[in-house]
Coordinates of C-alpha atoms and ligand atoms in Angstrom, one line a residue:
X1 CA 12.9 -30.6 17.6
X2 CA 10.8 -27.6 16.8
X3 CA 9.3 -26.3 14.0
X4 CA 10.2 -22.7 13.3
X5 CA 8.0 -19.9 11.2
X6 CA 10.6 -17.1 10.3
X7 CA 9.4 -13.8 9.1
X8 CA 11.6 -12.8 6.4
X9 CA 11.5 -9.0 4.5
X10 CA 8.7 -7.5 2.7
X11 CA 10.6 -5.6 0.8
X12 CA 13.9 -4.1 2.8
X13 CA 16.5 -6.7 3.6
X14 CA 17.1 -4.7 6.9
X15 CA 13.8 -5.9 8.3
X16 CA 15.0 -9.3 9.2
X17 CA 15.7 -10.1 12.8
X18 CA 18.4 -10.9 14.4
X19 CA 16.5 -13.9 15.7
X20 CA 15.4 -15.0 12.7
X21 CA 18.9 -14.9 11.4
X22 CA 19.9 -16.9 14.5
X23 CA 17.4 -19.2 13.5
X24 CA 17.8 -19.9 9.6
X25 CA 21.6 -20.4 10.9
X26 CA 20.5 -23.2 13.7
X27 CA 18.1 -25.3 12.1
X28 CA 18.4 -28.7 10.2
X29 CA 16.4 -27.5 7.0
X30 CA 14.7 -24.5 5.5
X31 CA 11.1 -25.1 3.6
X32 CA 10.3 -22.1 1.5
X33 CA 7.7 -21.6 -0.9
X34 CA 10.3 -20.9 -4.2
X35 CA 13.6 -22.1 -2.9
X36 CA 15.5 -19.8 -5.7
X37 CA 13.7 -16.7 -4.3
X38 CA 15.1 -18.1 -0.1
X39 CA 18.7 -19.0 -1.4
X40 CA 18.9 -15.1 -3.2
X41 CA 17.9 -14.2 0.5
X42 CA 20.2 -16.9 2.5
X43 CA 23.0 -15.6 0.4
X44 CA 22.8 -12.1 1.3
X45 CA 23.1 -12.8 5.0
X46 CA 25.7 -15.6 4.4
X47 CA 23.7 -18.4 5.2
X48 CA 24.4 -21.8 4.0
X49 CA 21.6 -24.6 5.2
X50 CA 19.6 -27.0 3.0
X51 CA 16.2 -25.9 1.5
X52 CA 12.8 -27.8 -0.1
X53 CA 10.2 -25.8 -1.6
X54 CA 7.1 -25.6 0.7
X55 CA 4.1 -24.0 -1.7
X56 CA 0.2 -24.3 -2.4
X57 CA 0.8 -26.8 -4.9
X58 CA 3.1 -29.5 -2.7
X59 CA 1.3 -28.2 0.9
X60 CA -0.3 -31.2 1.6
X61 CA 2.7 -34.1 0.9
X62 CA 5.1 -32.0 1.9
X63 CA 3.8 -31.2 5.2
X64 CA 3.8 -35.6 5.8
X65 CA 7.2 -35.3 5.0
X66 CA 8.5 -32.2 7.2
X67 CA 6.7 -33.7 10.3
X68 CA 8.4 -36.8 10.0
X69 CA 11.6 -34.7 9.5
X70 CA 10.9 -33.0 12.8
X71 CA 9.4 -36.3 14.4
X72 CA 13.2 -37.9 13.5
X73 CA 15.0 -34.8 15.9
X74 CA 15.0 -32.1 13.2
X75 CA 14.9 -28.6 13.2
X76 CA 12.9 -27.2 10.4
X77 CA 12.2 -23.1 9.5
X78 CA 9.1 -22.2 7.5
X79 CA 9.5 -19.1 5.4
X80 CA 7.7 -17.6 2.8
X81 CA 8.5 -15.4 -0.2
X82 CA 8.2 -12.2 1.6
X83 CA 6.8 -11.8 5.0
X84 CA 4.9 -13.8 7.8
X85 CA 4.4 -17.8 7.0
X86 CA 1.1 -18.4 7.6
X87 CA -0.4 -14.9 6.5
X88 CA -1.8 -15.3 2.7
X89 CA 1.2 -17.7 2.6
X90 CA 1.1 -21.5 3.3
X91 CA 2.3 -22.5 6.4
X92 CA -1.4 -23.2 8.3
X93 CA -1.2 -26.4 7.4
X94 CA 1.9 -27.6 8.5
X95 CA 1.6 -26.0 12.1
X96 CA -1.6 -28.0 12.8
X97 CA -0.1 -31.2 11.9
X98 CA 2.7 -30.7 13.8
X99 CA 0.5 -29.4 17.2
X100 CA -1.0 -32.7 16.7
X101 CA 1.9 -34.7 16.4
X102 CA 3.1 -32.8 20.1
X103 CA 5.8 -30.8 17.8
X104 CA 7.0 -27.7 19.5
X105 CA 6.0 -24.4 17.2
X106 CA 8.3 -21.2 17.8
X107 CA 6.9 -18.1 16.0
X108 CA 9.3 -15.7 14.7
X109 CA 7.5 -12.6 14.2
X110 CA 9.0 -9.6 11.8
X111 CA 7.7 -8.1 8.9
X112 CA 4.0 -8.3 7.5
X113 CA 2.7 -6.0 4.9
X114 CA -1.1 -6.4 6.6
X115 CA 0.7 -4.3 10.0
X116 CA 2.9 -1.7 8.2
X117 CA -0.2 -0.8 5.5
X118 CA -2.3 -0.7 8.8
X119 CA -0.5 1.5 10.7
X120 CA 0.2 4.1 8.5
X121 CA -3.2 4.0 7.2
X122 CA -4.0 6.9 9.4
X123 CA -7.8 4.5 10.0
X124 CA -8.1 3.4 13.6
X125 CA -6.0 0.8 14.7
X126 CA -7.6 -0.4 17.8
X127 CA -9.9 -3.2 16.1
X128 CA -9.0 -4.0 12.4
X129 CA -10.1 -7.1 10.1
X130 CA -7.7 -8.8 8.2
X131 CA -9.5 -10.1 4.7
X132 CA -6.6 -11.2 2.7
X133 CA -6.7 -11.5 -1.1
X134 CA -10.7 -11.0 -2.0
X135 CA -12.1 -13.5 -4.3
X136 CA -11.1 -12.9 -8.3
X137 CA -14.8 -13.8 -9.7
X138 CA -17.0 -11.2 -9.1
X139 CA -19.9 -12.5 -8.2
X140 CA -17.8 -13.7 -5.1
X141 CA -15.6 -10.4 -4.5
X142 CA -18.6 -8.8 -4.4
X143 CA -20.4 -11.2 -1.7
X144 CA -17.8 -11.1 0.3
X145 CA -18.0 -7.2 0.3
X146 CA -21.5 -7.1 0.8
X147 CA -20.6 -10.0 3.9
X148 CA -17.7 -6.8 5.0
X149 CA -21.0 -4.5 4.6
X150 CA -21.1 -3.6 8.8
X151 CA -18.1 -4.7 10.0
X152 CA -17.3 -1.6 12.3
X153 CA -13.3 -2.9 12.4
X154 CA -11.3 -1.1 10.0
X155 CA -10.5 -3.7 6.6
X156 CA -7.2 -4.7 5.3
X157 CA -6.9 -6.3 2.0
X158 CA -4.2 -7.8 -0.1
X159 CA -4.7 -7.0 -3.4
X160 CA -3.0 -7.6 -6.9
X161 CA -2.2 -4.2 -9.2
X162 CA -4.2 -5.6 -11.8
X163 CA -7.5 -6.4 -9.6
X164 CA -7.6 -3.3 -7.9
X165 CA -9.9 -0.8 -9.9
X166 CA -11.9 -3.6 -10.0
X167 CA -11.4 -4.1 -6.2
X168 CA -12.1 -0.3 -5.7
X169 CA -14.7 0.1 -7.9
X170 CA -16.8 -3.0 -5.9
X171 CA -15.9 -1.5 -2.7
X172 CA -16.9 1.9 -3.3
X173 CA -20.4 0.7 -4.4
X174 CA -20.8 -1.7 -2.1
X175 CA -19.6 0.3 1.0
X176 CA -20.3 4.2 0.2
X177 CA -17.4 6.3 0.3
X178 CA -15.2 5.4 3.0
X179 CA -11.9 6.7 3.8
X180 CA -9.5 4.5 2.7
X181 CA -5.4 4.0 2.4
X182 CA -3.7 2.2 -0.4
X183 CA 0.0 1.3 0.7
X184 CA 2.0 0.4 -2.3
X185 CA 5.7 -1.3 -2.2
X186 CA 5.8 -1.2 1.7
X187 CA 9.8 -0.7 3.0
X188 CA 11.0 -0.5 -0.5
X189 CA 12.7 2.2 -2.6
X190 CA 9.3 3.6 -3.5
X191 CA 7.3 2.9 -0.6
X192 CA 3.7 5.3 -1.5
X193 CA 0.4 6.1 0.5
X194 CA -2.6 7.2 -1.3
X195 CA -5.1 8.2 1.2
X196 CA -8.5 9.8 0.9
X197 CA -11.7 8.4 0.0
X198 CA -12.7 5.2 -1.6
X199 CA -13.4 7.1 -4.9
X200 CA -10.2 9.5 -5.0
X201 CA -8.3 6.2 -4.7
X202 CA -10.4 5.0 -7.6
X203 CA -9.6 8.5 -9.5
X204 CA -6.4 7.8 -9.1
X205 CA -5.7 4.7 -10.5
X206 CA -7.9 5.8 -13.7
X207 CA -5.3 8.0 -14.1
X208 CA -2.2 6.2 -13.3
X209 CA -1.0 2.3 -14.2
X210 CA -1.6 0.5 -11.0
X211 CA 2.2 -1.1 -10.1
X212 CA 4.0 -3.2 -7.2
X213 CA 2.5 -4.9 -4.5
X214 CA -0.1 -3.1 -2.7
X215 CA -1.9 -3.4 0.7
X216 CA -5.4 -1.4 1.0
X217 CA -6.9 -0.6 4.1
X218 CA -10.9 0.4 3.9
X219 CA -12.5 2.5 7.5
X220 CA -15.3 0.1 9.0
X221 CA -18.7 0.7 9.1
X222 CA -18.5 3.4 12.2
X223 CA -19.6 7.2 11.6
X224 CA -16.2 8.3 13.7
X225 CA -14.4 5.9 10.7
X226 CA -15.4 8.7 8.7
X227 CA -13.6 11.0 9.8
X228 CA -11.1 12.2 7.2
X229 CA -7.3 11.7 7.4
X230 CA -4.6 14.0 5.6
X231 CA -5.8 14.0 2.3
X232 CA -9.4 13.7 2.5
X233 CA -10.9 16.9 3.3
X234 CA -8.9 19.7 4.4
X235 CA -12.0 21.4 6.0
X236 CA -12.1 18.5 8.7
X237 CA -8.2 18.9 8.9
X238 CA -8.8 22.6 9.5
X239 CA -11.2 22.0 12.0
X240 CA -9.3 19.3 13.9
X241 CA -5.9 22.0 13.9
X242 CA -8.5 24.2 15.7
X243 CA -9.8 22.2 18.3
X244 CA -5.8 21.5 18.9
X245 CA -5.8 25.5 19.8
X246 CA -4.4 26.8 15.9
X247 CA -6.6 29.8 14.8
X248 CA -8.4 29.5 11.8
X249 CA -5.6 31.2 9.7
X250 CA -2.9 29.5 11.3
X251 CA -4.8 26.0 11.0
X252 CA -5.4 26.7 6.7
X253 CA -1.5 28.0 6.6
X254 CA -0.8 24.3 8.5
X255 CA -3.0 22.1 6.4
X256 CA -2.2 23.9 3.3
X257 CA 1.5 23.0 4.3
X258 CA 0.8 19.0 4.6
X259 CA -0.4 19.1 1.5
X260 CA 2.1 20.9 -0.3
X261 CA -0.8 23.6 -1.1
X262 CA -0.1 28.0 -1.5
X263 CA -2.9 28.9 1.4
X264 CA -5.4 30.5 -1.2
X265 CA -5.7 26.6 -3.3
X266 CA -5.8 25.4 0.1
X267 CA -9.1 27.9 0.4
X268 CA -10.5 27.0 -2.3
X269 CA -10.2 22.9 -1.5
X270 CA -12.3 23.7 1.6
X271 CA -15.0 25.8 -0.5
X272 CA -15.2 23.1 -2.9
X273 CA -15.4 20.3 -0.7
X274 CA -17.4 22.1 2.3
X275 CA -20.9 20.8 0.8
X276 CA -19.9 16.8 0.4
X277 CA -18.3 17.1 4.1
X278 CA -21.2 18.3 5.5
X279 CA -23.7 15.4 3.4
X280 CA -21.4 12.7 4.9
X281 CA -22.0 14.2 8.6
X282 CA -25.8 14.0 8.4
Ligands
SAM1 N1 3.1 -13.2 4.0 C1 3.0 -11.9 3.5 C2 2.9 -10.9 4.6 O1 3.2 -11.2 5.7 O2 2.5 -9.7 4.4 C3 1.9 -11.7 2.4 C4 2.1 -12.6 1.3 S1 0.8 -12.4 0.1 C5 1.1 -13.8 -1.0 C6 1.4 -11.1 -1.0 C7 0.5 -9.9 -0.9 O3 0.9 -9.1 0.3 C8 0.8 -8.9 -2.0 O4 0.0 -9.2 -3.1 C9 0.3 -7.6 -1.4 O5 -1.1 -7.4 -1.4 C10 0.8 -7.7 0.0 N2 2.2 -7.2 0.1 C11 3.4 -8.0 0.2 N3 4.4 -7.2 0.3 C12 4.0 -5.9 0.2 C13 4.6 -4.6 0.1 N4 5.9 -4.5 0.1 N5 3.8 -3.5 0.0 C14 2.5 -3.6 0.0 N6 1.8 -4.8 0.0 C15 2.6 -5.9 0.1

């Protein structure tokens, strides 16, 4: 008897483990949180087991009803849509029932958007925060922010496409102008990073129609955090190619070729950028 939380795909079927395939094929019965959404996935890799749905809505009976399950002898697997169980997804509740009740818990780890948006943030990975989803009234969103205010760990947020200019906009007053990383439909076909500051981010999405599921990863409150990445400022990019032993022509040729920039607009981003860079460094 054991109960089982399977990381499934958050986006690219590929993702999945060979032990969590091993798994959903060994155990007794699969809770999932939309049992139509598991079965497309269960079907793909040829697996044939019984499911129940597992969800916010039927958490708490549900989870009375699993344990007893697994109390009888059964194996059960918790899964979520997409992802980690237990990570913005319900699955907390069942696995404190069931290390009360002396059940065995086996972690399956695999996929989780908060990892893949964090590590190719380019934001320092050593010590990071996860938030999860932010409150939806504002009042609250923007408590919490202001809670966020010096946390020196670098953020990660879930966030819905149609909450975050609101989401940006509240950040970028509440924190300043931070570096920041927006990771949009993670391992799928059009898997995107916008990096730079908390206010390009904002620029772009008054521009463009924010779509798919997006991950956004904020620098803490640390001066190093505000160091810029790729595509924040191209004179700190310059600099850094420098210190790595480029000169200074050779270091603008390189950044300009990151960016997909002729050397001369490459110039002219560091000219026109030169004066903010040096604002945010006293
Ligand atoms: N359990 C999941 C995990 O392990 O990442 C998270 C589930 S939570 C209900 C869904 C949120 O995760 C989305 O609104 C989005 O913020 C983030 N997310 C999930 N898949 C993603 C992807 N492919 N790209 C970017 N963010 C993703």
């Amino acid at each position: 008897m054991a109960l089982y939380l399977v990381s499934t795909p958050i986006g690219n079927l590929e993702d999945i483990t060979l032990r969590a395939l091993n798994v959903l094929k060994s155990v007794d019965l699969i809770a999932c949180e939309d049992t139509r959404h598991t079965r497309r996935l269960l079907d793909h890799f040829g697996i044939q087991k019984p499911t129940v749905s597992y969800h916010e809505h039927n958490e708490q009976a549900r989870t009375e009803e699993l344990v007893q399950r697994l109390l009888e002898g059964k194996s059960v697997a918790i899964v979520s849509d997409a992802g980690t169980p237990g990570i913005s997804d319900p699955a907390y509740r069942i696995v404190l029932a069931a290390i009360e009740r002396g059940i065995t818990i086996v972690p399956i780890p695999g996929a989780a958007a908060v990892i893949a948006g964090l590590i190719a943030s380019g934001l320092p990975t050593d010590s990071f925060l996860f938030v999860g989803f932010l409150p939806s009234k504002k009042m609250a969103r923007r408590a919490r922010l202001e809670e966020l205010k010096l946390e020196r760990a670098t953020l990660v947020l879930y966030e819905a496409p149609h909450r975050i200019r609101e989401t940006l906009a509240d950040a970028l007053e509440v924190f300043g102008d931070r570096q920041a990383s927006l990771a949009r439909e993670l391992t799928k076909l059009h898997e995107q990073f916008i990096r730079g500051t908390l206010s390009q981010l904002k620029e772009h999405f008054d521009a463009t129609q924010p779509r798919g599921e997006m991950t956004l990863v904020i620098a803490g409150n640390a001066k190093d955090n505000l160091a810029p990445i790729e595509t924040g400022f191209i004179s700190s990019q310059v600099e850094r190619l420098m210190l790595g032993g480029l000169n200074r022509n050779d270091a603008i040729k390189q950044a300009a070729k990151s960016r997909g920039l002729s050397k001369r607009d490459a110039y002219q981003l560091m000219l026109e950028e030169k004066p903010t860079y040096e604002d945010d460094e006293c």
